[in-house]
CSV table of N, CA, C and O in Angstrom, one decimal:
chain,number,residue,atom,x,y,z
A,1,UNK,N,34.0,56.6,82.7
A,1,UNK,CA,33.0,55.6,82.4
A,1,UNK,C,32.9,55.4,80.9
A,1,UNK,O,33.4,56.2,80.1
A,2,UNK,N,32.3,54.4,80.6
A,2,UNK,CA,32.4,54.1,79.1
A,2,UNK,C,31.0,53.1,79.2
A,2,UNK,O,30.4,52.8,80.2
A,3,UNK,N,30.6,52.7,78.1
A,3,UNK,CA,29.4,51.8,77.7
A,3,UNK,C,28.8,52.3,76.2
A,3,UNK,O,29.6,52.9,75.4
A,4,UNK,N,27.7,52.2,75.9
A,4,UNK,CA,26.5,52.1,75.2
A,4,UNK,C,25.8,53.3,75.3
A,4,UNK,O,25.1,53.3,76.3
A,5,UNK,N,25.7,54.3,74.3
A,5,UNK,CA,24.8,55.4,75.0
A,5,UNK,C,23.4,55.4,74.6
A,5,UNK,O,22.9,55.0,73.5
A,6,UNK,N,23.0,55.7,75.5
A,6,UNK,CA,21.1,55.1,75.3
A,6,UNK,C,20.8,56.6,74.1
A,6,UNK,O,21.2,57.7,74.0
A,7,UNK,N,20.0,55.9,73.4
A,7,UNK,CA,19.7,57.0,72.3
A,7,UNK,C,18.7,57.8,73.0
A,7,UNK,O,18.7,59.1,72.8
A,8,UNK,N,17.8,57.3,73.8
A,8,UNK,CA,16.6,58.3,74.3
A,8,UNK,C,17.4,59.7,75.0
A,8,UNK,O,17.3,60.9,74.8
A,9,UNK,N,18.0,59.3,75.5
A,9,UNK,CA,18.6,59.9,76.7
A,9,UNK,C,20.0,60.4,75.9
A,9,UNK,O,20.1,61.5,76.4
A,10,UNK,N,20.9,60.3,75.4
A,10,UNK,CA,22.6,60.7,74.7
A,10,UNK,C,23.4,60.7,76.1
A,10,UNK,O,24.4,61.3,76.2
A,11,UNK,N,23.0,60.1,76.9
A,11,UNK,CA,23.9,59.6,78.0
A,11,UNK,C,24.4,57.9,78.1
A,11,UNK,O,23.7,57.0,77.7
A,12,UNK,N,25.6,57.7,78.5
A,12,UNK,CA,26.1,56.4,78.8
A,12,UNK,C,25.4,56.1,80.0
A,12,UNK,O,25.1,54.9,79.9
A,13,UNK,N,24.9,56.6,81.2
A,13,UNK,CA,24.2,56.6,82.2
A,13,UNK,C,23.4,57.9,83.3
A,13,UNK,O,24.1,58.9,83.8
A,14,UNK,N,22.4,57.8,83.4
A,14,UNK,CA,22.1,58.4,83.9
A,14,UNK,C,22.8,59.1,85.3
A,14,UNK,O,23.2,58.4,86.2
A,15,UNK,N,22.9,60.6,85.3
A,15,UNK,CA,24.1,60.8,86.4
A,15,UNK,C,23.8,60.6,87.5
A,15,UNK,O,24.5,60.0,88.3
A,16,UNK,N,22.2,61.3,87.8
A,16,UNK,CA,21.7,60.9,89.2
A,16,UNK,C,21.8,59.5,89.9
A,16,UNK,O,21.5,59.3,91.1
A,17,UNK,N,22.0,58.7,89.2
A,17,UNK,CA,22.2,57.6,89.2
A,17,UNK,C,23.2,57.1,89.4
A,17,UNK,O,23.2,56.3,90.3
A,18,UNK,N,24.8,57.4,88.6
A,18,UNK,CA,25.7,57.9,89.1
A,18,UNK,C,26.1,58.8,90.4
A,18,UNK,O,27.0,58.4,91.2
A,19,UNK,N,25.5,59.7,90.6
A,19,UNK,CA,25.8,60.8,91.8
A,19,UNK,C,25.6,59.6,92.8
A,19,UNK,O,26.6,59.4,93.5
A,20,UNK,N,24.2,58.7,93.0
A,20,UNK,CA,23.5,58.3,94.2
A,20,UNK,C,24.7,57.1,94.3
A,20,UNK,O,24.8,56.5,95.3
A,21,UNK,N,25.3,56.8,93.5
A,21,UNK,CA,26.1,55.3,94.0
A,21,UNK,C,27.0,56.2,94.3
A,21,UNK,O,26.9,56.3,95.5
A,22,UNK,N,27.9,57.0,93.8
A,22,UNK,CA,28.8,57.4,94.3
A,22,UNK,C,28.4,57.9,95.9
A,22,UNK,O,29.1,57.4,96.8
A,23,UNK,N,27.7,58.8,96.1
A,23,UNK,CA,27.1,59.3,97.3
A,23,UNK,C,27.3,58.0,98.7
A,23,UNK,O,27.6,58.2,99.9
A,24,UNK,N,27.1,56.9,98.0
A,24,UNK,CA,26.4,55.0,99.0
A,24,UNK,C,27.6,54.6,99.3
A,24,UNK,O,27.7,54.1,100.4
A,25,UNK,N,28.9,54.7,98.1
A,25,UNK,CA,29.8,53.6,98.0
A,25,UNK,C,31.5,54.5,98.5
A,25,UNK,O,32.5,53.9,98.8
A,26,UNK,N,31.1,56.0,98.3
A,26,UNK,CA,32.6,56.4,98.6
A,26,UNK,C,32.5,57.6,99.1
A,26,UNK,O,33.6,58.2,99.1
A,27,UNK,N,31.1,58.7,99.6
A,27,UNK,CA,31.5,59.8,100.2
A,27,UNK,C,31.0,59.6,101.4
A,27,UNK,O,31.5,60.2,102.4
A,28,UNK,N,29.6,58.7,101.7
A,28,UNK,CA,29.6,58.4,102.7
A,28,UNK,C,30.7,57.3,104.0
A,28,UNK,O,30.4,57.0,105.2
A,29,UNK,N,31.3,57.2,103.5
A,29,UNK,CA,32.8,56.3,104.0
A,29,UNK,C,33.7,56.9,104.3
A,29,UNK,O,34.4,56.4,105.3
A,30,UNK,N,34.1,58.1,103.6
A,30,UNK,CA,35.0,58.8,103.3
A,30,UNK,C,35.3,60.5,103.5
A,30,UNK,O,36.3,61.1,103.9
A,31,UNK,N,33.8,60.9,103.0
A,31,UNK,CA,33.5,62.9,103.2
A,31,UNK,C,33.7,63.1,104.9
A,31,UNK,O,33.2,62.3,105.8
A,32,UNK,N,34.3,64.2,104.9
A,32,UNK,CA,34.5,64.6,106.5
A,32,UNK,C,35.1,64.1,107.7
A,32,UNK,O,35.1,64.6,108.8
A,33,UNK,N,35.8,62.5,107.0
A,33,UNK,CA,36.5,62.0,108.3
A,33,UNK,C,37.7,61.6,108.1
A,33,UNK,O,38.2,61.5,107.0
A,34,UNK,N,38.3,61.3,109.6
A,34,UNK,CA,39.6,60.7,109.4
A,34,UNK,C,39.7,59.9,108.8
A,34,UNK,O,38.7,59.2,108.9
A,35,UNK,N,40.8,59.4,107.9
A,35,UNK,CA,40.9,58.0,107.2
A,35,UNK,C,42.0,57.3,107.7
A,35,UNK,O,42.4,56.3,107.1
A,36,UNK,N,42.4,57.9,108.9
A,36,UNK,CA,43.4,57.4,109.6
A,36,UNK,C,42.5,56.3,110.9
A,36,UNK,O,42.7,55.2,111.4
A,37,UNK,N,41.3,57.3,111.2
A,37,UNK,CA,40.8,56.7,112.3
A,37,UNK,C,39.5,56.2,111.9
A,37,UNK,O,38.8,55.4,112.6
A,38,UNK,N,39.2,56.5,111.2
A,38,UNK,CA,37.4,56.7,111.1
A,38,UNK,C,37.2,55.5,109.5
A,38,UNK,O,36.0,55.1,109.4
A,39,UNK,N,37.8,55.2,108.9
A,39,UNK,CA,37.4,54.7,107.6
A,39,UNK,C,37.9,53.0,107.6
A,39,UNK,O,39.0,52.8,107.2
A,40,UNK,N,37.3,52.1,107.9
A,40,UNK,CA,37.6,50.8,107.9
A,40,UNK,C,38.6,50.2,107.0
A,40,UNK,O,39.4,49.3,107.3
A,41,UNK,N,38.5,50.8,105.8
A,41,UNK,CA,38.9,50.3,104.7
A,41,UNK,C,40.6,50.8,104.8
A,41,UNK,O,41.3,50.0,104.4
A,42,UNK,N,41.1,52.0,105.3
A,42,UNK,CA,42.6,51.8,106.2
A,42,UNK,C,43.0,51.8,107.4
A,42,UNK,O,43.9,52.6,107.8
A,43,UNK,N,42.2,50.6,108.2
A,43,UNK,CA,42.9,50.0,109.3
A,43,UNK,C,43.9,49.1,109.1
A,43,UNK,O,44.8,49.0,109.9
A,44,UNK,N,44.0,48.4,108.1
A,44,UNK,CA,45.6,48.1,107.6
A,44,UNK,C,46.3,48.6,106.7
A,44,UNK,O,47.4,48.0,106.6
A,45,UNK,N,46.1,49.4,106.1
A,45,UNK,CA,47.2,50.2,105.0
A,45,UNK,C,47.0,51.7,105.0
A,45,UNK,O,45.9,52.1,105.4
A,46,UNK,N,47.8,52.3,104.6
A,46,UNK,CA,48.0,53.7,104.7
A,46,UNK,C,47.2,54.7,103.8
A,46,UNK,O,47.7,55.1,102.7
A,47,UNK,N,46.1,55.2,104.2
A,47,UNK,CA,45.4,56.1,103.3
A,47,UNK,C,46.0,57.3,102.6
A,47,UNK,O,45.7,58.4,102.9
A,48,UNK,N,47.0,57.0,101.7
A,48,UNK,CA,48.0,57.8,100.8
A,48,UNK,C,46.9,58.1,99.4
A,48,UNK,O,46.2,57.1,99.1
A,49,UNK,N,46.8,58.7,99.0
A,49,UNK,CA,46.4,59.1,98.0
A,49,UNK,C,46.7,58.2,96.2
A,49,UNK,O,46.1,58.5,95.2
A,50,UNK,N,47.3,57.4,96.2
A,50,UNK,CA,47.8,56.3,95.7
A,50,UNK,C,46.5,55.2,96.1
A,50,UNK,O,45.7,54.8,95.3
A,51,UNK,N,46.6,54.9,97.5
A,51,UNK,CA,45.6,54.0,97.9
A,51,UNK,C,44.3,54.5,98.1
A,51,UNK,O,43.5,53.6,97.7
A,52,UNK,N,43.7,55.4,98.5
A,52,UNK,CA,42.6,55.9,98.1
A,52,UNK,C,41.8,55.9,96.8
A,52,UNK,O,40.6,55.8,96.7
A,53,UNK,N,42.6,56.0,95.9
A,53,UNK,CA,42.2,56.1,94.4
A,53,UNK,C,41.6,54.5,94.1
A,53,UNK,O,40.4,54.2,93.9
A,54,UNK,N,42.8,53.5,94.3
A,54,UNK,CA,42.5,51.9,94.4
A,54,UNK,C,40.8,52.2,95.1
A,54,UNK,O,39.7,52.3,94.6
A,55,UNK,N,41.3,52.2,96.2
A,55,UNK,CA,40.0,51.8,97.2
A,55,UNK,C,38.7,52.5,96.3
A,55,UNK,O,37.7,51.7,96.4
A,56,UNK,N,38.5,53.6,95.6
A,56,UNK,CA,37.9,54.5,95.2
A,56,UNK,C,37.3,53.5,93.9
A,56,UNK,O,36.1,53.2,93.7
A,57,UNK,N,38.3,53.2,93.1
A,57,UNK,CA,38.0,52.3,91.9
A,57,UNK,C,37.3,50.8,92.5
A,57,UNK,O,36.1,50.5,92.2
A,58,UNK,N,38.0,50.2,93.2
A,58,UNK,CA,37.5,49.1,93.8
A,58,UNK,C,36.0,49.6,94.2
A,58,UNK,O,35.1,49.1,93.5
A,59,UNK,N,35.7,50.2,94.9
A,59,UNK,CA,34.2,50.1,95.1
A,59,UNK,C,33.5,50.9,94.2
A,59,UNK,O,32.3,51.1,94.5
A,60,UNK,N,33.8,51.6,93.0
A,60,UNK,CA,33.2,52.6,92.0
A,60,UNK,C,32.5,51.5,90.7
A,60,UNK,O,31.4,51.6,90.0
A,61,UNK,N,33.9,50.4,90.6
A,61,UNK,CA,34.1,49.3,89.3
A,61,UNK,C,32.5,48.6,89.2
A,61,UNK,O,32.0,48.3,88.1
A,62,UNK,N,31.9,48.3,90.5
A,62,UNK,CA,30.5,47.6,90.7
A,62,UNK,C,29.4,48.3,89.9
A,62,UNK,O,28.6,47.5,89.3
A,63,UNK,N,29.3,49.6,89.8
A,63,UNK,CA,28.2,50.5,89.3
A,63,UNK,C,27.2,49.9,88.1
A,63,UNK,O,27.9,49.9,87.1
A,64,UNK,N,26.4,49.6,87.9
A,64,UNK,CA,25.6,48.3,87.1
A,64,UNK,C,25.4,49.0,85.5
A,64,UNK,O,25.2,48.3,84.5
A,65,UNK,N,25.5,50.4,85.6
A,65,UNK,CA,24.8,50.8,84.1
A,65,UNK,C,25.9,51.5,83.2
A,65,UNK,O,25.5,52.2,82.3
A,66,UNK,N,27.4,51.2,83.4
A,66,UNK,CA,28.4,51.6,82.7
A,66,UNK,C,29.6,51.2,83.0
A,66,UNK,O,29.7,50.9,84.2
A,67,UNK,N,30.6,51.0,82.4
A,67,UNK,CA,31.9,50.3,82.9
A,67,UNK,C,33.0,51.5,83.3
A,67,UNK,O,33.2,52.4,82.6
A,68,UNK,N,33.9,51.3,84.5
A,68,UNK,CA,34.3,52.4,84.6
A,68,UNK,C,35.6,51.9,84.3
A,68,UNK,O,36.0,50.8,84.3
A,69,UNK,N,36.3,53.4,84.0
A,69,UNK,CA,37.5,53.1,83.2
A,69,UNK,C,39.2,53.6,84.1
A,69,UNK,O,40.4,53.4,84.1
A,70,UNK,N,38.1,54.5,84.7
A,70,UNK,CA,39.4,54.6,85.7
A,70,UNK,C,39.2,55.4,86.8
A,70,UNK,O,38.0,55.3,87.2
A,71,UNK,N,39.8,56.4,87.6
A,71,UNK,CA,39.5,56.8,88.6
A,71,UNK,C,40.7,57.7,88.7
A,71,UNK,O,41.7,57.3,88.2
A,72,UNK,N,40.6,59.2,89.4
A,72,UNK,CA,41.9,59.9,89.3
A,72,UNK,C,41.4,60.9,90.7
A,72,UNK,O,40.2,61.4,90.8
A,73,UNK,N,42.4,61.0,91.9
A,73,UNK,CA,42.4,61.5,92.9
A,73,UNK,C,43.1,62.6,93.0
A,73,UNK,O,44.3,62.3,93.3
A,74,UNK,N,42.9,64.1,92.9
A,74,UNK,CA,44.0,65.0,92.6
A,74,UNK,C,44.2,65.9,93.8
A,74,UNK,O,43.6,67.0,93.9
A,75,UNK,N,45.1,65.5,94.7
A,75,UNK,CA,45.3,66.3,96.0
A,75,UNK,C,45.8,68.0,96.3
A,75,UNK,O,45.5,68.8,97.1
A,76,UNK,N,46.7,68.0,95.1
A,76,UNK,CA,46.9,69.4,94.9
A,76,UNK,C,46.9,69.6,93.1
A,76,UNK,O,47.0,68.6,92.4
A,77,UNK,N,46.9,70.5,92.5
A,77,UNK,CA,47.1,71.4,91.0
A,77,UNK,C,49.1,70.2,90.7
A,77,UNK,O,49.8,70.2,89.7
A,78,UNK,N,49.3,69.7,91.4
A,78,UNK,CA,50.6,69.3,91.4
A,78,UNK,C,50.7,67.9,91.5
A,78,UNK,O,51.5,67.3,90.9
A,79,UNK,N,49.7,67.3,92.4
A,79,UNK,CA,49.6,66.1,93.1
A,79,UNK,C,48.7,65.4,92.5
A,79,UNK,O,47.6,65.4,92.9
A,80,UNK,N,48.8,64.7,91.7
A,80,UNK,CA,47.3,63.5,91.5
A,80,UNK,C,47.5,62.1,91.4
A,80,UNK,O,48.3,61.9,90.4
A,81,UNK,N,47.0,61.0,91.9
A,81,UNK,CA,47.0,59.3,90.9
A,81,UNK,C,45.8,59.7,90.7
A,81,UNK,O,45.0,60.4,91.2
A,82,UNK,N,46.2,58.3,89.3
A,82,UNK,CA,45.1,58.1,88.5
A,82,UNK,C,45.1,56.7,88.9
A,82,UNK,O,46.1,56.4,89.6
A,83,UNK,N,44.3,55.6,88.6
A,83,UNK,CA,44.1,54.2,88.4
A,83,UNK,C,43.3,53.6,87.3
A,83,UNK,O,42.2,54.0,87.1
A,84,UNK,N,43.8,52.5,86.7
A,84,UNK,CA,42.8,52.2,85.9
A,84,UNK,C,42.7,50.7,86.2
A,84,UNK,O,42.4,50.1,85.2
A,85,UNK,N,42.9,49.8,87.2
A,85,UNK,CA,42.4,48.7,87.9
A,85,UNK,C,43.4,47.4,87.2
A,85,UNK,O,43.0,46.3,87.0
A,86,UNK,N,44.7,48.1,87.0
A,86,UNK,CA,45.7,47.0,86.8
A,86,UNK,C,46.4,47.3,87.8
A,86,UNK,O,46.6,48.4,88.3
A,87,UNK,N,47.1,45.7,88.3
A,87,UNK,CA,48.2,45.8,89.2
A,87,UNK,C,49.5,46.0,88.9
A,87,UNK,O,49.7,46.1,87.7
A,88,UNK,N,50.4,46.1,89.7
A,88,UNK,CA,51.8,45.9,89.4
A,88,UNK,C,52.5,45.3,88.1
A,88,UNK,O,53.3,46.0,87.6
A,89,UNK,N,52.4,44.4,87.7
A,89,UNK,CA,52.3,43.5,87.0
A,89,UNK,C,51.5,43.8,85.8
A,89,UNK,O,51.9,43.2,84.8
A,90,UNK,N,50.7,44.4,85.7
A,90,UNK,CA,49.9,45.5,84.5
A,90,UNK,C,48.7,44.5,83.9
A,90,UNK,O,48.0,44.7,82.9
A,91,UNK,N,48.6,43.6,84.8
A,91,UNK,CA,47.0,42.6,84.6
A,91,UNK,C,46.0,42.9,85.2
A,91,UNK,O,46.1,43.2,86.4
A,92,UNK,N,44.5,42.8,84.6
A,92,UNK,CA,43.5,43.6,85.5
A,92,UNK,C,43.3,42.4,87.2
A,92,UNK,O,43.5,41.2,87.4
A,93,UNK,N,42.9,43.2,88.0
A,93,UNK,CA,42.5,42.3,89.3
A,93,UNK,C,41.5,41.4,89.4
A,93,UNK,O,41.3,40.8,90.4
């Protein structure tokens, strides 16, 4: 995340605030279930860790009190994408 850090506070945003979107927009969707069967958002494409991350940024990018800059999904010490909301083509969406 990136933005403006409020001087009262030496935060860019408050976390709990943070925590609770994140909580609304991607664990509730996501924590504890199949993403094969259970997660709307891959009933047409393959929940690969690649595409999760996307999906992750795509609904993280909305958050109103900071701009987010990217997103990184790390499956194993070996395994991770990162995203920062360019396509193929290296233009933002």
């Amino acid at each position: 995340m990136s933005g403006d850090i409020d001087a009262a506070t030496g935060m860019i945003a408050n976390l709990a605030d943070l925590d609770s979107f994140v909580e609304r927009h991607v664990l509730e969707e996501f924590d504890h279930k199949s993403l094969n069967e259970d997660a709307p958002a891959f009933r047409e494409k393959v929940p690969t860790t690649e595409n999760l991350c996307i999906e992750i940024f795509q609904r993280l990018k909305s958050f109103p009190k900071a701009k987010l800059e990217r997103i990184r999904v790390e499956e194993t010490g070996n395994n991770s994408f990162e995203y920062a909301g360019t396509n193929l083509e290296g233009n933002q969406p």
